[in-house]
Amino acid sequence: MKKKFVIFSAVCLAALLCGCKGKQEQKSSVSPERLKEVVAYTYDSFAGEWGPGPELCKKFAERTGLTLILIDCGDAIQALNRAILEKDAVQADVIIGIDNNTAEQARGAGILAPYTPKDADKIVDAALQHEIDDSGCITPYDFGHFAMIYDTQSNVPPPSSLEDLTRDIYRKKIILMDPRTSTPGLGFVAWTVSSLGARHIEDYWKRLAPNILTMTAGWSEGWGMFLEGEAPLVVSYTTSPAYNVEYENTDRYITLLFDEGHVRQVEGYALLKGALNPEGAKQLMDFLISTEAQETLPLTQWMYPANSEVPLPRCYLEAAPLPRTTLTTDSAASAQAVDIVTGILSK
């Protein structure tokens, strides 16, 4: 018998929210059908047609007999905000997309339950786990460095530093993402804080602001505008051009490595406290770090898999350079910087 798999968009969430009541009543009314499903909140590029979602749903069903339902909440920060809003009437079982810049917020909100997956010992190194979480709640599933991606067919030279991005020649030529709704947007703000120092943020962003064409709500929208030629520069990941090499056979888009260094994003997933199907959720937690699941990530998620046993495709060697220097981030300083940045850009 074929196992079914489903990906829900955000609009489908309404069906899950109907008749939400208190935790105790909710627990007692979990139907047998719901216990055959595992519901996970995540973001658009993970759940979407070209992301790892469809293949992961299929493999999970074959492995466990359970149906994985991925709720596309937009971007990862929107997924986290939804889980926080529902903490007293939990609808999902797992959240996918918490990163090292939002982990503290997730822990502080009290929405996570501790669980260590069976294959956690396959994680690339202890530093990866330490960078995102030491509480036993969040497990990393991939990682990558933020970088500016450059269109070599543009009529401007490539910048060589964050400071270069403020030059007049880049007026309205940079696409960024909103740090309040997007983890790449927050990652770029964290990058400026780590590289320039918190006390220089206001001055830097005032000088950068005229060069920002737009600040999209999420990565998918911003990357799409970049590929359509709306601007020659976009914030993304060092691995992003590998996609164009693999599927479009073009090296038109390249990663720019800055001597000052880059910040790393470590993405993770966690069991939600009060999950309606905690046992199914734990099976998903075990599955997501397994070699079987992780091998789908390089050519769909376009990030480095957290599982050390997964080989990388040739396109990563050709078009996904690693920076020489990885900068550390300070989530508290980055959160303060977001308020400064949004204040500047709203004027």
PDB file of C-alpha atoms in Angstrom, residues 118-320:
ATOM      1  CA  LYS A 118      19.221   8.548  18.265  1.00  0.00           C
ATOM      2  CA  ASP A 119      21.761   9.561  15.584  1.00  0.00           C
ATOM      3  CA  ALA A 120      22.864  12.796  17.252  1.00  0.00           C
ATOM      4  CA  ASP A 121      26.385  11.370  17.540  1.00  0.00           C
ATOM      5  CA  LYS A 122      26.704  11.704  13.746  1.00  0.00           C
ATOM      6  CA  ILE A 123      26.621  15.522  13.909  1.00  0.00           C
ATOM      7  CA  VAL A 124      29.683  16.993  12.175  1.00  0.00           C
ATOM      8  CA  ASP A 125      31.275  18.338  15.351  1.00  0.00           C
ATOM      9  CA  ALA A 126      30.398  19.362  18.890  1.00  0.00           C
ATOM     10  CA  ALA A 127      30.854  23.042  18.012  1.00  0.00           C
ATOM     11  CA  LEU A 128      27.858  22.874  15.699  1.00  0.00           C
ATOM     12  CA  GLN A 129      25.614  21.637  18.503  1.00  0.00           C
ATOM     13  CA  HIS A 130      27.095  24.099  20.984  1.00  0.00           C
ATOM     14  CA  GLU A 131      26.534  27.014  18.631  1.00  0.00           C
ATOM     15  CA  ILE A 132      22.785  26.464  18.456  1.00  0.00           C
ATOM     16  CA  ASP A 133      21.878  24.844  21.785  1.00  0.00           C
ATOM     17  CA  ASP A 134      23.302  23.194  24.891  1.00  0.00           C
ATOM     18  CA  SER A 135      19.955  22.597  26.606  1.00  0.00           C
ATOM     19  CA  GLY A 136      19.124  19.297  24.887  1.00  0.00           C
ATOM     20  CA  CYS A 137      16.147  20.754  23.035  1.00  0.00           C
ATOM     21  CA  ILE A 138      17.388  21.821  19.579  1.00  0.00           C
ATOM     22  CA  THR A 139      19.195  19.507  17.160  1.00  0.00           C
ATOM     23  CA  PRO A 140      21.106  20.988  14.198  1.00  0.00           C
ATOM     24  CA  TYR A 141      20.218  19.625  10.763  1.00  0.00           C
ATOM     25  CA  ASP A 142      22.237  21.901   8.466  1.00  0.00           C
ATOM     26  CA  PHE A 143      24.586  24.889   8.414  1.00  0.00           C
ATOM     27  CA  GLY A 144      26.053  27.495   6.076  1.00  0.00           C
ATOM     28  CA  HIS A 145      27.635  30.944   5.998  1.00  0.00           C
ATOM     29  CA  PHE A 146      25.839  34.109   4.984  1.00  0.00           C
ATOM     30  CA  ALA A 147      27.382  35.932   2.051  1.00  0.00           C
ATOM     31  CA  MET A 148      26.654  38.433  -0.678  1.00  0.00           C
ATOM     32  CA  ILE A 149      25.933  36.782  -4.019  1.00  0.00           C
ATOM     33  CA  TYR A 150      26.985  38.754  -7.093  1.00  0.00           C
ATOM     34  CA  ASP A 151      25.681  38.743 -10.670  1.00  0.00           C
ATOM     35  CA  THR A 152      28.784  38.783 -12.885  1.00  0.00           C
ATOM     36  CA  GLN A 153      26.749  40.184 -15.795  1.00  0.00           C
ATOM     37  CA  SER A 154      25.993  43.405 -13.919  1.00  0.00           C
ATOM     38  CA  ASN A 155      27.547  46.766 -14.739  1.00  0.00           C
ATOM     39  CA  VAL A 156      29.055  47.332 -11.287  1.00  0.00           C
ATOM     40  CA  PRO A 157      32.235  45.796  -9.826  1.00  0.00           C
ATOM     41  CA  PRO A 158      31.916  43.270  -7.006  1.00  0.00           C
ATOM     42  CA  PRO A 159      32.252  44.701  -3.485  1.00  0.00           C
ATOM     43  CA  SER A 160      35.036  43.284  -1.335  1.00  0.00           C
ATOM     44  CA  SER A 161      33.731  44.133   2.159  1.00  0.00           C
ATOM     45  CA  LEU A 162      30.663  45.144   4.122  1.00  0.00           C
ATOM     46  CA  GLU A 163      31.970  48.696   4.036  1.00  0.00           C
ATOM     47  CA  ASP A 164      32.098  48.555   0.232  1.00  0.00           C
ATOM     48  CA  LEU A 165      28.347  47.970   0.190  1.00  0.00           C
ATOM     49  CA  THR A 166      27.819  51.577   1.329  1.00  0.00           C
ATOM     50  CA  ARG A 167      29.544  53.064  -1.755  1.00  0.00           C
ATOM     51  CA  ASP A 168      27.469  55.236  -4.085  1.00  0.00           C
ATOM     52  CA  ILE A 169      27.978  52.873  -7.041  1.00  0.00           C
ATOM     53  CA  TYR A 170      25.665  50.384  -5.317  1.00  0.00           C
ATOM     54  CA  ARG A 171      22.721  52.783  -5.008  1.00  0.00           C
ATOM     55  CA  LYS A 172      19.521  50.675  -5.099  1.00  0.00           C
ATOM     56  CA  LYS A 173      21.501  47.579  -6.105  1.00  0.00           C
ATOM     57  CA  ILE A 174      21.230  45.408  -2.982  1.00  0.00           C
ATOM     58  CA  ILE A 175      18.413  43.026  -2.034  1.00  0.00           C
ATOM     59  CA  LEU A 176      18.092  42.169   1.654  1.00  0.00           C
ATOM     60  CA  MET A 177      15.447  40.429   3.791  1.00  0.00           C
ATOM     61  CA  ASP A 178      13.499  41.798   6.744  1.00  0.00           C
ATOM     62  CA  PRO A 179      15.288  40.742   9.976  1.00  0.00           C
ATOM     63  CA  ARG A 180      11.946  40.645  11.810  1.00  0.00           C
ATOM     64  CA  THR A 181      10.537  37.892   9.584  1.00  0.00           C
ATOM     65  CA  SER A 182      13.517  36.254   7.878  1.00  0.00           C
ATOM     66  CA  THR A 183      16.494  34.358   9.292  1.00  0.00           C
ATOM     67  CA  PRO A 184      18.769  35.460   6.400  1.00  0.00           C
ATOM     68  CA  GLY A 185      17.630  39.019   7.138  1.00  0.00           C
ATOM     69  CA  LEU A 186      18.473  38.588  10.807  1.00  0.00           C
ATOM     70  CA  GLY A 187      21.703  36.844   9.826  1.00  0.00           C
ATOM     71  CA  PHE A 188      22.835  39.818   7.770  1.00  0.00           C
ATOM     72  CA  VAL A 189      22.185  42.163  10.696  1.00  0.00           C
ATOM     73  CA  ALA A 190      24.126  39.771  12.965  1.00  0.00           C
ATOM     74  CA  TRP A 191      26.958  39.815  10.408  1.00  0.00           C
ATOM     75  CA  THR A 192      27.205  43.595  10.537  1.00  0.00           C
ATOM     76  CA  VAL A 193      27.195  43.518  14.347  1.00  0.00           C
ATOM     77  CA  SER A 194      29.915  40.855  14.508  1.00  0.00           C
ATOM     78  CA  SER A 195      32.111  42.531  11.925  1.00  0.00           C
ATOM     79  CA  LEU A 196      31.691  46.214  12.744  1.00  0.00           C
ATOM     80  CA  GLY A 197      30.744  46.188  16.427  1.00  0.00           C
ATOM     81  CA  ALA A 198      27.415  47.149  17.992  1.00  0.00           C
ATOM     82  CA  ARG A 199      28.375  50.805  18.536  1.00  0.00           C
ATOM     83  CA  HIS A 200      28.890  51.338  14.788  1.00  0.00           C
ATOM     84  CA  ILE A 201      25.606  49.806  13.646  1.00  0.00           C
ATOM     85  CA  GLU A 202      23.518  52.964  13.475  1.00  0.00           C
ATOM     86  CA  ASP A 203      26.105  54.852  11.433  1.00  0.00           C
ATOM     87  CA  TYR A 204      26.705  51.913   9.099  1.00  0.00           C
ATOM     88  CA  TRP A 205      23.048  51.240   8.344  1.00  0.00           C
ATOM     89  CA  LYS A 206      22.324  54.925   7.734  1.00  0.00           C
ATOM     90  CA  ARG A 207      24.998  54.836   5.040  1.00  0.00           C
ATOM     91  CA  LEU A 208      23.813  51.474   3.692  1.00  0.00           C
ATOM     92  CA  ALA A 209      20.111  52.379   3.504  1.00  0.00           C
ATOM     93  CA  PRO A 210      20.228  54.307   0.164  1.00  0.00           C
ATOM     94  CA  ASN A 211      21.765  51.257  -1.515  1.00  0.00           C
ATOM     95  CA  ILE A 212      18.991  48.824  -0.516  1.00  0.00           C
ATOM     96  CA  LEU A 213      16.585  48.246  -3.392  1.00  0.00           C
ATOM     97  CA  THR A 214      14.139  46.341  -1.206  1.00  0.00           C
ATOM     98  CA  MET A 215      13.903  44.299   1.954  1.00  0.00           C
ATOM     99  CA  THR A 216      11.679  41.286   1.273  1.00  0.00           C
ATOM    100  CA  ALA A 217       9.715  39.343   3.880  1.00  0.00           C
ATOM    101  CA  GLY A 218      11.595  36.116   3.185  1.00  0.00           C
ATOM    102  CA  TRP A 219      14.545  34.583   1.356  1.00  0.00           C
ATOM    103  CA  SER A 220      12.574  33.005  -1.507  1.00  0.00           C
ATOM    104  CA  GLU A 221      11.144  36.327  -2.636  1.00  0.00           C
ATOM    105  CA  GLY A 222      14.500  38.096  -2.433  1.00  0.00           C
ATOM    106  CA  TRP A 223      16.399  35.342  -4.251  1.00  0.00           C
ATOM    107  CA  GLY A 224      13.731  35.267  -6.953  1.00  0.00           C
ATOM    108  CA  MET A 225      14.076  39.015  -7.553  1.00  0.00           C
ATOM    109  CA  PHE A 226      17.845  38.598  -7.795  1.00  0.00           C
ATOM    110  CA  LEU A 227      17.566  35.848 -10.424  1.00  0.00           C
ATOM    111  CA  GLU A 228      15.150  38.043 -12.374  1.00  0.00           C
ATOM    112  CA  GLY A 229      17.852  40.714 -12.589  1.00  0.00           C
ATOM    113  CA  GLU A 230      16.227  43.254 -10.272  1.00  0.00           C
ATOM    114  CA  ALA A 231      19.575  43.920  -8.548  1.00  0.00           C
ATOM    115  CA  PRO A 232      23.152  42.593  -8.870  1.00  0.00           C
ATOM    116  CA  LEU A 233      23.624  41.795  -5.172  1.00  0.00           C
ATOM    117  CA  VAL A 234      21.607  39.739  -2.698  1.00  0.00           C
ATOM    118  CA  VAL A 235      22.302  38.320   0.733  1.00  0.00           C
ATOM    119  CA  SER A 236      22.158  34.534   0.721  1.00  0.00           C
ATOM    120  CA  TYR A 237      24.523  31.658   1.503  1.00  0.00           C
ATOM    121  CA  THR A 238      27.973  30.708   0.213  1.00  0.00           C
ATOM    122  CA  THR A 239      26.357  27.542  -1.171  1.00  0.00           C
ATOM    123  CA  SER A 240      23.652  29.279  -3.227  1.00  0.00           C
ATOM    124  CA  PRO A 241      25.544  29.507  -6.567  1.00  0.00           C
ATOM    125  CA  ALA A 242      26.054  25.736  -6.468  1.00  0.00           C
ATOM    126  CA  TYR A 243      22.373  25.435  -7.420  1.00  0.00           C
ATOM    127  CA  ASN A 244      22.921  27.391 -10.635  1.00  0.00           C
ATOM    128  CA  VAL A 245      25.976  25.297 -11.476  1.00  0.00           C
ATOM    129  CA  GLU A 246      24.121  22.023 -10.852  1.00  0.00           C
ATOM    130  CA  TYR A 247      20.793  22.734 -12.536  1.00  0.00           C
ATOM    131  CA  GLU A 248      21.445  25.604 -14.944  1.00  0.00           C
ATOM    132  CA  ASN A 249      25.033  24.821 -15.894  1.00  0.00           C
ATOM    133  CA  THR A 250      26.035  28.453 -15.329  1.00  0.00           C
ATOM    134  CA  ASP A 251      28.630  30.179 -13.187  1.00  0.00           C
ATOM    135  CA  ARG A 252      27.034  33.597 -13.706  1.00  0.00           C
ATOM    136  CA  TYR A 253      26.343  33.992  -9.976  1.00  0.00           C
ATOM    137  CA  ILE A 254      29.234  33.850  -7.536  1.00  0.00           C
ATOM    138  CA  THR A 255      29.798  33.991  -3.791  1.00  0.00           C
ATOM    139  CA  LEU A 256      31.805  36.980  -2.565  1.00  0.00           C
ATOM    140  CA  LEU A 257      34.108  36.157   0.335  1.00  0.00           C
ATOM    141  CA  PHE A 258      35.093  39.129   2.484  1.00  0.00           C
ATOM    142  CA  ASP A 259      38.423  39.182   4.336  1.00  0.00           C
ATOM    143  CA  GLU A 260      36.677  40.396   7.498  1.00  0.00           C
ATOM    144  CA  GLY A 261      34.912  37.042   7.792  1.00  0.00           C
ATOM    145  CA  HIS A 262      31.342  35.736   7.701  1.00  0.00           C
ATOM    146  CA  VAL A 263      28.818  34.570  10.269  1.00  0.00           C
ATOM    147  CA  ARG A 264      27.483  31.032  10.190  1.00  0.00           C
ATOM    148  CA  GLN A 265      23.878  29.981  10.387  1.00  0.00           C
ATOM    149  CA  VAL A 266      23.158  26.684  12.117  1.00  0.00           C
ATOM    150  CA  GLU A 267      19.588  25.538  11.543  1.00  0.00           C
ATOM    151  CA  GLY A 268      17.863  23.143  13.884  1.00  0.00           C
ATOM    152  CA  TYR A 269      14.615  21.478  14.820  1.00  0.00           C
ATOM    153  CA  ALA A 270      12.914  20.747  18.122  1.00  0.00           C
ATOM    154  CA  LEU A 271      10.062  18.908  19.809  1.00  0.00           C
ATOM    155  CA  LEU A 272       7.290  21.285  20.855  1.00  0.00           C
ATOM    156  CA  LYS A 273       6.154  21.143  24.477  1.00  0.00           C
ATOM    157  CA  GLY A 274       2.595  19.865  24.586  1.00  0.00           C
ATOM    158  CA  ALA A 275       2.826  18.192  21.163  1.00  0.00           C
ATOM    159  CA  LEU A 276      -0.362  16.307  20.262  1.00  0.00           C
ATOM    160  CA  ASN A 277       1.654  13.366  18.949  1.00  0.00           C
ATOM    161  CA  PRO A 278       4.886  13.330  20.974  1.00  0.00           C
ATOM    162  CA  GLU A 279       5.822   9.745  20.069  1.00  0.00           C
ATOM    163  CA  GLY A 280       5.442  10.428  16.356  1.00  0.00           C
ATOM    164  CA  ALA A 281       7.359  13.660  16.840  1.00  0.00           C
ATOM    165  CA  LYS A 282      10.276  11.773  18.381  1.00  0.00           C
ATOM    166  CA  GLN A 283      10.319   9.445  15.382  1.00  0.00           C
ATOM    167  CA  LEU A 284      10.595  12.525  13.158  1.00  0.00           C
ATOM    168  CA  MET A 285      13.363  13.910  15.378  1.00  0.00           C
ATOM    169  CA  ASP A 286      15.299  10.651  14.949  1.00  0.00           C
ATOM    170  CA  PHE A 287      14.655  10.615  11.206  1.00  0.00           C
ATOM    171  CA  LEU A 288      15.775  14.173  10.397  1.00  0.00           C
ATOM    172  CA  ILE A 289      19.382  13.626  11.521  1.00  0.00           C
ATOM    173  CA  SER A 290      19.637  10.168   9.921  1.00  0.00           C
ATOM    174  CA  THR A 291      21.842   9.680   6.862  1.00  0.00           C
ATOM    175  CA  GLU A 292      18.734   8.734   4.879  1.00  0.00           C
ATOM    176  CA  ALA A 293      17.146  12.130   5.501  1.00  0.00           C
ATOM    177  CA  GLN A 294      20.314  14.215   5.476  1.00  0.00           C
ATOM    178  CA  GLU A 295      21.432  13.023   2.046  1.00  0.00           C
ATOM    179  CA  THR A 296      18.467  14.898   0.533  1.00  0.00           C
ATOM    180  CA  LEU A 297      19.704  18.281   1.812  1.00  0.00           C
ATOM    181  CA  PRO A 298      22.703  19.290  -0.354  1.00  0.00           C
ATOM    182  CA  LEU A 299      20.735  19.412  -3.632  1.00  0.00           C
ATOM    183  CA  THR A 300      17.421  20.662  -2.198  1.00  0.00           C
ATOM    184  CA  GLN A 301      18.199  22.719   0.889  1.00  0.00           C
ATOM    185  CA  TRP A 302      21.522  23.986  -0.507  1.00  0.00           C
ATOM    186  CA  MET A 303      23.181  23.938   2.893  1.00  0.00           C
ATOM    187  CA  TYR A 304      25.829  21.703   4.426  1.00  0.00           C
ATOM    188  CA  PRO A 305      24.200  18.681   6.126  1.00  0.00           C
ATOM    189  CA  ALA A 306      24.834  18.307   9.850  1.00  0.00           C
ATOM    190  CA  ASN A 307      25.363  14.552   9.492  1.00  0.00           C
ATOM    191  CA  SER A 308      29.079  13.896   8.930  1.00  0.00           C
ATOM    192  CA  GLU A 309      28.435  10.741   6.887  1.00  0.00           C
ATOM    193  CA  VAL A 310      26.759  12.568   3.974  1.00  0.00           C
ATOM    194  CA  PRO A 311      29.040  13.160   0.930  1.00  0.00           C
ATOM    195  CA  LEU A 312      28.897  16.524  -0.847  1.00  0.00           C
ATOM    196  CA  PRO A 313      28.111  16.794  -4.562  1.00  0.00           C
ATOM    197  CA  ARG A 314      30.697  18.101  -7.052  1.00  0.00           C
ATOM    198  CA  CYS A 315      28.912  21.460  -7.465  1.00  0.00           C
ATOM    199  CA  TYR A 316      29.747  22.297  -3.835  1.00  0.00           C
ATOM    200  CA  LEU A 317      33.437  21.872  -4.594  1.00  0.00           C
ATOM    201  CA  GLU A 318      33.106  24.088  -7.668  1.00  0.00           C
ATOM    202  CA  ALA A 319      30.828  26.882  -6.438  1.00  0.00           C
ATOM    203  CA  ALA A 320      30.392  26.798  -2.645  1.00  0.00           C
TER     204      ALA A 320
END
